[in-house]
Amino acid sequence: MSKSHSPPPIVTSNIQAGQPIHRRRSSSIITHIEPETIEEQSDQAALPNLNATWVHGKGAWVIHIVIILILKIFYDLLPGVTQELSWTFTNITYVTGSYLMFHYVTGIPFEFNAGAYDSLSMWEQIDNGDQYTPAKKFLLGVPVGLFLISTHYSHYDLKTFVLNFLACVAVVIPKLPGSHRMRLTVPDLTPQTPI
Amino acid sequence: MDQSVINDWVSYINDATVVTGDFFRSLPGSSIIIRYIKSSYQDDPIRSIWEALLFIFAVHYFLASKKSYLKKNYVPLSEREVDELVNEWEPEPLVQPLQKSEQWDLSSIPVIHGAAGVKVNAVLNTTGTTKPKQVLNCASNDFLSFANDESIKAKAVEVIRQYGVGSCGPPGFYGQQKAHISFESTISKFMGAQDAIVYAQAFNTGTSVIPSFLKRGDIVIADAGINLSVQKGIQMSRVTVRWYQHNDMKDLEKVLEQTNKEFRKRPLTRRFIITEALFENSGDSPDLQKIVELKYKYKYRLMLDETWSLGILGKTGRGLLEEYPLVSRDDIEITFGSMAHALGGGGGYCIGSRSVVKHQRIGSLAVVFSASMPAYLAVCAEAAIEELSDTSSGRMAKLHKNAVRLNEILATANLRSKNKLTIISRPDSPYILVKISEKYVDENYGAMEKKLQEITDECFKEGIMITRSKRLQQYEVIPIEHTLKICASIDHSENDLNFIGSILFKAVNKVLP
């Protein structure tokens, strides 16, 4: 057998790119995403992250208020929907939408850095992961404010209060600095994390 | 505690509450807040506590100051420290002086005086003389002698007069000329693919095609003997790579099975097998039929590098596919290669389905950002392909005859000199790679290269120009063979081929006693 026929050295410095960056602690459903390698950092820095930078725009802030108003008007127009239900629906719709957008979907829709952001949700991409920035404060304030208003106008009916409160908490917890880059994995239920 | 003290405290707190209450009521908008709090209480203190807690949390969040993860390791420097660092800094020279091994490498490159062809006037510094010497050229990749074809040369001159020597822009930005479009349709028809796209530079074809289709999380199963261009493409695309042993189909199947098992529960991403039709590093070919079978069995796509095989393999020079009648071009999703080898021109191509090609027009870095190939190269390559399509020209038949003959001559001569060399390339290929046999192998990289160069020098002195296979050792991820490259051309006569055999083994016997 000649030299090249012996098994190649698979562990070399560069060619290993794309190895699982996501190590799971044994018997734990909570994992943290490992910090980026130098290679990933340079890929991330190749271009401004267009998926996250737009949240700083004026329009991006105003649109939250506009969407909430439109939702409210829409639910009011439905026949048979009381004020209590209308506010609760508005709150839950907004919270679901924002959860999907900021916390559920990972990666970015455009391709310019070979998937360097694939394991990060949009919330984690905003401001490169910095916490307590103006955009993050605003985005956390909106669901809290919406909850206080909607529970007020739904006249503190216990059932709607519980629904609204749970929805609010579900969207506030992932926004906390403590949940940064944290993942819950339920074996056989959640899909395994992408490599 | 004294009763009067308590009374004092109570009245103090009462006063304070009244004063703050009055002050609060005097603020604009306070009535709304008071009304809100009054109506929200609604005899439900627990719920109100929850709301208050949430409100306090929000206020706390708003008041917190920004916390940056990136600047955790940031070291603030004073002005003096900055000045000190600036003064300490010494710029490195823009060009480093050559190291001894690099100087030797440079001097081992023969310099051809005048036009290239089958007989050239050349100087090889490592032989010790600086006078040009006429030698037989056995180191050229121009196997079919297209670079010296008079009619192709005339076409090139005509196109240069019309278009100039550069295209001055990327294909999407005024760089696409009629010659490119015409070449693309010719080569896609010749290779039996739906569409083709042309790249300006041969080496950059693989390094650009691979990253345009693959990214992090995708999987590549690659042959461990693949060439440097593909290695770089794999590295740049950031995919997860698994290597299988060179041309070992059993190992490939094992790796495919393991990989599929390993990634079974992960989200489905793009998966490719990458191999080469005629390996640059070892001169052999894979069992394409078996790879296609495995690819369908394990649900992979196939990428084939036809850099060396176009114009060399197959009866009409259509590459490795021509040897496998059961494999169709559609079984190979992406094929890329170069016109800089047997076609005697320059640049690279990628062929595949219409969508594969269309994606590259705006998704492949070398197409989008590099100036396109000069028009005359496209015209020359097209003329070469037309010549290949015309079976009456007999070029391919001649090449195959010479290739087989030279391989025979080398094999017999080698046997006579006690197998001091091993021919590792295919016995029917004009691209012949020989390495020094196990007995004489030195693990030291430099020593092996020196021995090969000595053989090359001896051959040059006797009138034959062959070459070491030049590799960029420091960039290779896979251990590489030290080989000599001997190329058969259609311009070699029977006498020339015999001459190559006798001279080479005379040199071998001298260097490896």
XYZ file of C-alpha atoms in Angstrom:
708
model
C 0.000 0.000 0.000
C 1.402 3.378 -0.897
C 1.376 6.352 1.376
C -1.759 8.032 0.079
C -3.707 4.831 0.542
C -3.345 4.963 4.298
C -6.261 6.715 6.036
C -5.952 10.465 5.617
C -5.472 12.637 8.686
C -9.022 13.714 9.250
C -8.236 16.014 12.146
C -6.394 18.894 10.539
C -6.591 22.539 11.392
C -8.855 24.022 8.774
C -10.699 21.308 6.969
C -12.675 20.534 10.102
C -14.896 23.562 9.585
C -18.520 22.791 10.238
C -18.010 20.321 13.023
C -20.837 20.273 15.571
C -20.551 23.507 17.499
C -23.352 22.426 19.710
C -22.212 20.097 22.438
C -24.901 18.612 24.628
C -24.237 18.088 28.262
C -25.187 14.583 29.196
C -28.655 14.063 30.680
C -29.470 17.725 30.430
C -32.260 19.301 28.464
C -30.684 22.736 28.736
C -27.744 23.442 26.463
C -25.803 26.531 25.605
C -24.520 27.245 22.135
C -20.755 27.164 22.130
C -18.972 30.417 21.409
C -18.122 30.979 17.754
C -14.821 29.775 16.369
C -12.458 32.312 14.812
C -13.543 31.091 11.388
C -17.223 31.647 12.196
C -16.511 35.054 13.672
C -14.741 36.138 10.521
C -17.597 34.801 8.389
C -20.105 36.668 10.550
C -18.128 39.866 10.236
C -17.836 39.563 6.449
C -20.868 41.790 5.899
C -23.288 43.670 8.177
C -25.977 41.255 9.333
C -28.913 42.566 7.317
C -31.231 40.195 9.145
C -30.713 42.032 12.447
C -29.760 45.607 11.642
C -33.189 46.696 10.412
C -34.695 46.543 13.931
C -32.979 49.852 14.689
C -35.019 51.743 12.126
C -37.803 54.150 13.163
C -40.230 52.315 10.924
C -39.320 49.011 12.553
C -40.442 50.405 15.914
C -43.594 52.096 14.678
C -44.713 48.998 12.783
C -45.181 47.104 16.073
C -47.744 49.674 17.243
C -49.390 49.729 13.817
C -49.652 45.930 13.677
C -51.193 45.820 17.154
C -53.772 48.459 16.193
C -54.623 46.645 12.965
C -55.009 43.355 14.840
C -57.280 45.025 17.372
C -59.447 46.587 14.673
C -59.587 43.279 12.816
C -60.768 41.330 15.868
C -63.270 44.076 16.765
C -64.805 43.734 13.320
C -65.429 40.020 13.752
C -69.017 39.431 14.816
C -69.588 38.083 18.306
C -66.154 38.984 19.659
C -66.365 40.823 22.979
C -63.868 43.429 24.154
C -62.296 40.877 26.484
C -61.778 38.345 23.703
C -60.692 40.963 21.198
C -57.845 42.199 23.424
C -56.824 38.673 24.338
C -56.729 37.617 20.681
C -54.716 40.694 19.782
C -52.222 39.990 22.527
C -51.879 36.300 21.695
C -51.537 36.906 17.953
C -48.847 39.514 18.457
C -46.967 37.361 20.960
C -47.082 34.265 18.721
C -45.873 36.223 15.720
C -43.051 37.847 17.593
C -42.021 34.551 19.202
C -41.784 32.860 15.807
C -39.872 35.741 14.325
C -37.435 36.509 17.122
C -36.931 33.206 18.907
C -38.090 30.200 16.916
C -36.560 30.694 13.487
C -32.765 30.536 13.429
C -30.275 31.581 10.787
C -30.785 34.261 8.182
C -32.840 34.162 5.009
C -30.069 35.507 2.755
C -26.883 33.696 1.951
C -23.686 35.668 2.231
C -21.646 34.105 5.006
C -21.808 30.350 4.456
C -24.330 29.836 7.247
C -22.301 31.440 10.034
C -25.513 32.493 11.819
C -27.360 29.207 11.331
C -27.611 28.338 15.007
C -28.619 31.771 16.314
C -32.161 33.108 16.562
C -32.884 36.612 15.374
C -33.007 37.949 18.937
C -29.492 36.606 19.503
C -28.297 38.237 16.316
C -29.605 41.700 17.195
C -26.743 44.010 18.216
C -24.341 41.067 17.958
C -25.738 39.611 21.164
C -25.314 42.716 23.314
C -27.927 43.073 26.058
C -30.006 46.047 27.282
C -29.609 47.915 24.009
C -32.326 50.418 23.017
C -33.818 48.102 20.395
C -33.996 45.200 22.852
C -35.530 47.405 25.542
C -38.205 48.523 23.127
C -38.907 45.015 21.871
C -39.284 43.750 25.438
C -41.399 46.739 26.475
C -43.995 46.214 23.744
C -45.328 42.808 24.898
C -45.264 43.890 28.560
C -47.195 47.088 27.767
C -49.591 45.223 25.508
C -50.261 42.735 28.303
C -50.983 45.467 30.885
C -53.335 47.253 28.491
C -55.124 44.153 27.278
C -55.667 42.751 30.752
C -56.986 46.136 31.835
C -59.460 46.408 29.006
C -60.522 42.822 29.368
C -61.729 43.871 32.821
C -59.595 41.455 34.767
C -61.567 38.431 33.852
C -59.541 35.606 35.470
C -59.469 33.281 32.430
C -58.291 35.927 29.975
C -55.869 37.267 32.573
C -54.174 33.874 32.892
C -54.025 33.451 29.094
C -52.601 36.917 28.528
C -50.138 36.556 31.376
C -48.804 33.207 30.168
C -48.466 34.519 26.621
C -46.571 37.539 27.885
C -44.225 35.463 30.029
C -43.587 33.054 27.131
C -42.257 35.891 25.035
C -40.435 37.768 27.810
C -38.382 34.857 29.166
C -36.487 34.148 25.942
C -35.634 37.827 25.755
C -33.873 37.856 29.127
C -30.074 38.017 29.166
C -30.087 34.747 31.113
C -31.611 32.848 28.181
C -29.060 34.157 25.708
C -27.872 31.287 23.461
C -29.732 28.780 25.636
C -31.680 25.884 24.095
C -34.188 23.462 25.512
C -33.927 20.003 24.021
C -36.501 17.342 24.677
C -35.163 14.053 23.291
C -37.327 12.548 20.539
C -39.542 15.622 20.559
C -37.520 18.584 19.450
C -35.441 18.054 16.331
C -31.763 17.668 17.043
C -29.900 20.894 16.792
C -28.433 21.619 13.402
C -24.743 20.958 13.169
C -40.843 51.587 73.028
C -42.572 54.700 74.309
C -46.144 55.231 73.142
C -45.533 58.893 72.292
C -42.616 58.018 69.981
C -44.821 55.626 68.059
C -47.537 58.273 67.795
C -44.974 60.738 66.466
C -43.913 58.259 63.805
C -47.480 57.483 62.781
C -48.363 61.148 62.397
C -45.122 61.744 60.476
C -45.877 58.952 58.019
C -49.469 60.216 57.639
C -48.232 63.714 56.889
C -45.681 62.446 54.419
C -48.298 60.360 52.640
C -50.700 63.284 52.420
C -47.966 65.603 51.087
C -46.787 63.119 48.453
C -50.387 62.345 47.564
C -51.123 66.043 47.021
C -47.932 66.445 45.015
C -48.788 63.417 42.855
C -52.304 64.686 42.245
C -50.877 68.005 41.129
C -48.893 66.290 38.352
C -50.529 66.377 34.888
C -52.005 63.019 33.874
C -51.976 61.700 37.407
C -55.741 61.335 37.466
C -55.534 58.729 34.688
C -52.986 56.668 36.612
C -55.017 56.899 39.817
C -58.143 55.852 37.963
C -56.229 52.960 36.359
C -54.881 51.737 39.665
C -58.281 52.106 41.390
C -60.138 50.220 38.723
C -57.429 47.606 38.280
C -57.300 46.608 41.904
C -60.813 45.129 41.841
C -60.445 43.319 45.159
C -57.829 41.009 43.737
C -54.545 41.804 45.459
C -52.680 38.731 44.149
C -53.298 39.607 40.535
C -52.344 43.195 41.188
C -49.068 42.032 42.730
C -48.284 40.036 39.589
C -48.935 43.072 37.445
C -46.873 45.288 39.690
C -44.001 42.810 39.630
C -44.103 42.696 35.845
C -44.155 46.479 35.721
C -41.216 46.752 38.129
C -39.290 44.194 36.097
C -39.888 46.182 32.909
C -38.710 49.392 34.572
C -35.645 47.593 35.909
C -34.868 46.303 32.396
C -35.240 49.774 30.904
C -32.888 51.319 33.398
C -30.133 48.703 33.046
C -27.111 49.834 31.086
C -25.876 48.147 27.941
C -23.893 44.962 28.383
C -21.632 43.905 25.561
C -20.382 40.380 25.040
C -17.953 41.355 22.343
C -16.096 43.891 24.432
C -15.592 41.562 27.378
C -11.918 41.205 26.573
C -11.461 44.823 25.569
C -8.326 46.363 27.099
C -8.456 50.155 27.368
C -5.080 51.728 26.597
C -3.854 55.111 27.677
C -2.484 57.545 25.118
C 1.049 56.858 26.303
C 0.651 53.105 25.918
C -0.717 53.600 22.416
C 2.299 55.748 21.491
C 4.663 53.171 22.914
C 3.061 50.391 20.904
C 3.187 52.485 17.740
C 6.882 53.247 18.276
C 7.694 49.621 18.949
C 6.057 48.464 15.734
C 8.368 47.519 12.923
C 6.761 46.798 9.569
C 7.597 43.475 7.961
C 9.049 43.655 4.469
C 6.398 43.516 1.770
C 8.270 40.705 0.072
C 10.073 38.222 2.280
C 13.504 37.116 1.044
C 13.305 33.634 -0.452
C 14.226 30.737 1.780
C 16.867 28.280 0.627
C 14.319 25.611 -0.291
C 12.268 28.171 -2.201
C 15.347 29.345 -4.109
C 16.097 25.756 -5.034
C 12.479 25.209 -6.074
C 12.620 28.290 -8.270
C 15.886 27.279 -9.910
C 14.453 23.833 -10.693
C 11.883 25.348 -13.043
C 13.060 25.124 -16.645
C 12.856 28.318 -18.668
C 11.842 27.893 -22.285
C 13.354 30.258 -24.834
C 11.092 30.813 -27.793
C 7.818 29.088 -28.566
C 6.620 26.049 -26.660
C 6.148 22.846 -28.568
C 7.357 19.292 -28.719
C 10.991 20.382 -29.151
C 11.991 23.401 -27.095
C 15.095 25.422 -26.295
C 15.262 25.527 -22.530
C 17.519 26.352 -19.601
C 17.407 24.382 -16.372
C 19.482 26.071 -13.666
C 19.811 23.005 -11.453
C 21.801 21.259 -14.222
C 24.493 23.908 -13.856
C 24.455 25.485 -17.311
C 22.757 28.661 -18.473
C 23.012 27.940 -22.199
C 19.704 27.029 -23.855
C 19.616 23.415 -24.914
C 17.230 21.744 -27.321
C 15.201 19.128 -25.470
C 12.195 16.920 -26.117
C 9.230 18.363 -24.200
C 7.563 15.661 -22.091
C 6.244 17.987 -19.399
C 3.523 19.833 -21.289
C -0.161 19.406 -20.534
C -0.886 20.238 -24.141
C -1.412 16.552 -24.901
C -3.355 17.101 -28.108
C -1.083 19.861 -29.352
C -3.932 22.334 -29.685
C -1.742 25.182 -28.440
C 0.444 24.769 -31.540
C -2.357 24.226 -34.021
C -1.962 26.766 -36.829
C -5.679 27.107 -37.610
C -6.490 27.692 -33.929
C -3.682 30.236 -33.686
C -5.080 32.069 -36.712
C -8.511 32.143 -35.065
C -6.986 33.547 -31.883
C -5.268 36.337 -33.816
C -8.509 37.222 -35.557
C -10.438 37.369 -32.270
C -7.737 39.429 -30.540
C -7.950 41.961 -33.380
C -11.702 42.126 -32.928
C -12.109 41.970 -29.119
C -8.655 42.709 -27.663
C -7.028 40.593 -25.005
C -9.283 41.225 -22.036
C -12.986 41.264 -21.372
C -12.653 44.087 -18.803
C -15.522 43.031 -16.581
C -17.362 40.192 -14.870
C -19.973 38.346 -16.981
C -22.811 40.211 -15.288
C -21.173 43.532 -15.960
C -20.369 43.816 -19.703
C -17.872 40.927 -19.534
C -20.065 38.358 -21.314
C -19.219 38.257 -25.000
C -20.573 36.301 -27.930
C -17.550 34.002 -27.779
C -18.366 32.942 -24.214
C -22.009 32.185 -24.962
C -21.059 30.256 -28.056
C -18.430 28.252 -26.143
C -20.905 27.452 -23.379
C -23.393 25.963 -25.828
C -20.635 24.031 -27.623
C -19.172 22.437 -24.510
C -22.564 21.588 -23.010
C -23.529 19.831 -26.253
C -20.154 18.097 -26.445
C -20.367 16.824 -22.864
C -24.071 15.998 -23.128
C -25.293 18.397 -20.450
C -28.188 20.846 -20.452
C -26.117 23.958 -19.934
C -22.633 25.210 -19.156
C -20.952 28.199 -17.577
C -17.447 29.415 -18.201
C -14.957 30.481 -15.527
C -12.014 32.776 -16.121
C -9.445 30.687 -14.318
C -8.976 26.925 -14.132
C -7.873 26.578 -10.502
C -10.632 28.872 -9.291
C -13.395 26.806 -10.896
C -13.586 24.206 -8.139
C -12.920 26.710 -5.373
C -15.890 28.754 -6.561
C -18.369 26.075 -7.684
C -18.244 24.163 -4.386
C -18.926 27.127 -2.044
C -21.738 28.318 -4.302
C -23.696 25.126 -3.581
C -22.560 24.158 -0.107
C -22.415 25.881 3.239
C -22.181 25.146 6.950
C -24.167 22.100 7.970
C -24.043 20.513 4.511
C -22.140 17.277 4.130
C -19.391 16.353 1.713
C -17.945 12.892 1.282
C -14.711 13.418 -0.589
C -12.000 11.189 -1.969
C -8.852 11.497 0.130
C -6.733 11.896 -2.994
C -8.559 14.903 -4.403
C -6.647 17.827 -5.889
C -5.811 21.059 -4.107
C -8.434 23.182 -5.879
C -11.249 20.965 -4.616
C -9.705 20.797 -1.134
C -9.704 24.582 -1.005
C -13.277 24.718 -2.278
C -14.385 22.327 0.456
C -12.528 24.334 3.068
C -13.972 27.646 1.895
C -17.527 26.351 1.836
C -17.334 25.431 5.576
C -19.108 22.126 5.043
C -18.727 19.079 7.238
C -16.308 16.774 5.395
C -15.858 13.059 5.680
C -13.006 11.525 3.681
C -12.942 8.075 2.199
C -9.774 6.288 1.239
C -8.620 7.000 -2.258
C -10.753 5.092 -4.805
C -11.841 2.581 -2.159
C -15.509 1.886 -2.896
C -15.943 -0.292 0.204
C -14.657 2.513 2.374
C -16.922 4.976 0.550
C -19.942 2.805 1.318
C -18.878 2.527 4.958
C -18.432 6.280 5.264
C -21.803 6.941 3.586
C -23.517 4.540 5.941
C -21.840 5.994 9.032
C -22.544 9.556 7.973
C -26.205 8.865 7.250
C -26.505 7.222 10.667
C -24.732 10.076 12.397
C -26.902 12.750 10.796
C -30.173 10.812 10.803
C -31.951 12.989 13.322
C -30.485 16.253 12.123
C -32.297 18.527 9.696
C -31.826 17.349 6.127
C -29.125 19.364 4.373
C -27.393 19.110 1.011
C -25.165 16.069 0.702
C -22.525 15.603 -1.961
C -19.956 13.034 -2.970
C -16.968 14.724 -4.616
C -14.451 12.857 -6.716
C -12.163 13.403 -9.664
C -12.355 11.720 -13.062
C -8.583 11.533 -13.560
C -6.801 12.269 -10.318
C -4.228 15.002 -10.535
C -2.288 13.566 -7.602
C -2.263 9.927 -8.641
C -3.317 9.727 -12.298
C -5.968 7.036 -11.741
C -9.773 7.043 -12.099
C -12.594 6.053 -9.776
C -15.191 3.368 -10.473
C -17.853 5.802 -11.602
C -20.544 3.171 -12.053
C -20.214 2.062 -8.436
C -20.168 5.650 -7.140
C -23.379 6.432 -9.024
C -24.991 3.303 -7.570
C -23.949 4.295 -4.038
C -25.062 7.847 -4.593
C -28.594 6.724 -5.413
C -28.609 4.139 -2.630
C -27.602 6.595 0.098
C -29.324 9.640 -1.468
C -26.377 11.845 -2.236
C -25.553 14.159 -5.103
C -22.364 13.788 -7.116
C -19.768 16.381 -8.069
C -17.109 15.320 -10.548
C -13.899 17.177 -11.304
C -13.065 16.553 -14.964
C -10.057 18.884 -15.019
C -7.627 16.289 -16.346
C -9.978 13.892 -18.086
C -11.466 16.188 -20.731
C -9.551 15.532 -23.926
C -7.674 12.617 -22.369
C -10.142 9.923 -21.370
C -12.746 8.398 -23.609
C -12.653 7.519 -27.284
C -13.559 11.036 -28.347
C -12.107 12.840 -25.354
C -15.425 13.417 -23.588
C -13.991 12.395 -20.241
C -14.579 9.555 -17.828
C -18.271 9.199 -18.681
C -17.455 7.825 -22.101
C -15.950 4.751 -20.417
C -19.161 4.025 -18.533
C -21.994 3.555 -21.038
C -24.500 2.943 -18.230
C -23.848 6.273 -16.552
C -25.514 9.289 -18.095
C -24.532 12.911 -17.636
C -27.746 13.459 -15.659
C -26.469 11.077 -12.982
C -23.789 13.622 -12.161
C -25.347 16.785 -10.819
C -22.305 19.015 -11.196
C -19.255 18.545 -13.387
C -16.477 21.077 -13.603
C -13.082 21.166 -15.205
C -10.581 23.210 -17.082
C -9.705 24.221 -20.612
C -6.119 24.878 -19.549
C -5.009 21.274 -19.896
C -5.730 19.117 -22.926
C -7.681 21.863 -24.704
C -4.545 23.961 -24.734
C -6.279 27.173 -23.722
C -7.231 28.654 -20.405
C -10.126 29.019 -18.012
C -12.591 26.558 -16.557
C -16.132 25.313 -17.126
C -18.945 23.909 -15.084
C -21.730 21.878 -16.675
C -24.971 20.557 -15.306
C -28.684 21.094 -15.477
C -30.090 24.487 -16.437
C -30.856 25.355 -12.823
C -27.385 24.362 -11.636
C -25.846 26.721 -14.171
C -28.346 29.512 -13.602
C -27.628 29.480 -9.872
C -23.939 30.031 -10.539
C -24.525 33.081 -12.720
C -25.467 35.095 -9.661
C -24.315 32.782 -6.885
C -20.748 31.845 -7.696
C -18.100 34.260 -6.481
C -15.645 33.790 -9.353
C -18.415 34.449 -11.887
C -19.894 37.451 -10.126
C -16.737 39.228 -9.047
C -13.977 38.148 -11.473
C -13.475 39.554 -14.942
C -14.537 36.936 -17.454
C -12.119 34.976 -19.599
C -10.577 36.766 -22.624
C -12.672 36.085 -25.703
C -9.834 34.508 -27.677
C -9.414 31.752 -25.052
C -13.080 30.895 -25.399
C -12.762 30.794 -29.183
C -9.622 28.609 -29.024
C -11.250 26.195 -26.600
C -14.336 26.047 -28.794
C -12.234 25.319 -31.847
C -10.441 22.564 -29.918
C -13.749 20.987 -28.942
C -15.019 21.165 -32.498
C -11.832 19.425 -33.570
C -12.448 16.719 -30.946
C -16.059 16.273 -32.094
C -14.744 15.661 -35.593
C -13.617 12.035 -35.232
C -11.942 12.061 -38.635
C -9.143 14.252 -37.290
C -7.723 11.219 -35.488
C -6.142 13.235 -32.697
C -7.651 11.191 -29.878
C -6.728 7.899 -31.556
C -3.152 9.091 -31.957
C -2.993 10.257 -28.346
C -4.319 6.967 -27.009
C -1.869 5.049 -29.175
C 1.065 7.124 -27.924
C -0.145 6.926 -24.331
C -0.449 3.157 -24.335
C 2.871 2.809 -26.151
C 4.748 5.098 -23.742
C 3.259 3.266 -20.769
C 4.399 -0.054 -22.277
C 7.898 1.269 -22.922
C 8.197 2.648 -19.403
C 6.848 -0.540 -17.841
C 9.325 -2.776 -19.730
C 12.250 -0.457 -19.026
C 11.245 -0.299 -15.388
C 11.148 -4.071 -15.170
C 14.642 -4.210 -16.629
C 15.960 -1.776 -14.013
C 14.513 -3.874 -11.162
C 11.363 -1.808 -10.624
C 13.114 1.157 -9.111
C 10.086 3.247 -10.078
C 6.385 2.551 -9.714
C 3.941 3.834 -12.291
C 0.885 4.904 -10.328
C -1.227 6.386 -13.115
C -3.626 4.488 -15.384
C -1.821 2.333 -17.969
C -3.740 4.002 -20.828
C -3.327 7.604 -19.821
C -0.938 10.072 -21.456
C -0.637 11.778 -18.064
C 1.904 9.454 -16.468
C 2.930 9.744 -12.838
C 5.815 7.675 -11.513
C 7.101 7.513 -7.988
C 10.227 6.058 -6.500
C 9.623 2.520 -5.224
C 9.311 1.719 -1.511
C 12.898 0.476 -1.217
C 14.345 3.885 -2.030
C 11.751 5.972 -0.204
C 13.036 8.546 2.219
C 10.497 9.918 4.700
C 12.162 13.310 4.502
C 10.166 15.536 2.153
C 13.161 17.528 0.925
C 15.298 14.459 0.281
C 12.625 12.807 -1.870
C 12.109 15.940 -3.915
C 15.893 16.291 -4.366
C 16.151 12.723 -5.693
C 13.347 13.339 -8.187
C 14.970 16.590 -9.273
C 18.260 14.774 -9.816
C 16.485 12.348 -12.144
C 14.887 15.298 -13.921
C 18.273 17.018 -14.255
C 19.908 13.887 -15.658
C 17.112 13.530 -18.212
C 17.453 17.179 -19.158
C 21.186 16.775 -19.757
C 20.416 13.895 -22.103
C 17.805 15.888 -23.991
C 14.470 15.124 -22.341
C 12.416 17.569 -20.326
C 10.238 15.940 -17.672
C 9.246 17.478 -14.374
C 8.576 16.802 -10.734
C 4.861 17.126 -9.946
C 4.943 20.505 -8.287
C 2.728 20.587 -5.211
C 2.099 23.244 -2.618
C 2.917 20.936 0.272
C 2.044 23.455 2.981
C -1.533 23.803 1.696
C -2.330 20.138 1.193
C -4.457 18.542 3.903
C -3.715 15.047 2.703
C -0.233 13.476 2.510
C 0.853 13.538 -1.091
C 3.009 11.302 -3.237
C 6.286 12.603 -4.577
C 5.990 11.944 -8.275
C 7.546 12.640 -11.626
C 5.239 13.751 -14.395
C 5.785 12.441 -17.910
C 3.338 13.515 -20.569
C 2.812 11.794 -23.895
C 1.789 14.076 -26.712
C 0.451 13.376 -30.181
C 3.584 15.073 -31.530
C 5.860 12.374 -30.104
C 7.062 9.862 -32.682
C 7.752 6.193 -31.923
C 11.468 7.051 -31.743
C 10.754 9.831 -29.276
C 8.829 7.481 -27.016
C 11.634 4.886 -27.039
C 14.104 7.691 -26.395
C 12.104 8.813 -23.327
C 12.125 5.281 -21.927
C 15.866 4.693 -22.388
C 16.950 8.119 -21.103
C 14.651 8.063 -18.097
C 15.929 4.717 -16.851
C 19.522 5.635 -17.567
C 18.966 8.595 -15.253
C 17.129 6.471 -12.692
C 19.942 3.922 -12.582
C 22.431 6.717 -12.092
C 20.515 8.410 -9.252
C 19.254 5.244 -7.543
C 22.132 2.760 -7.810
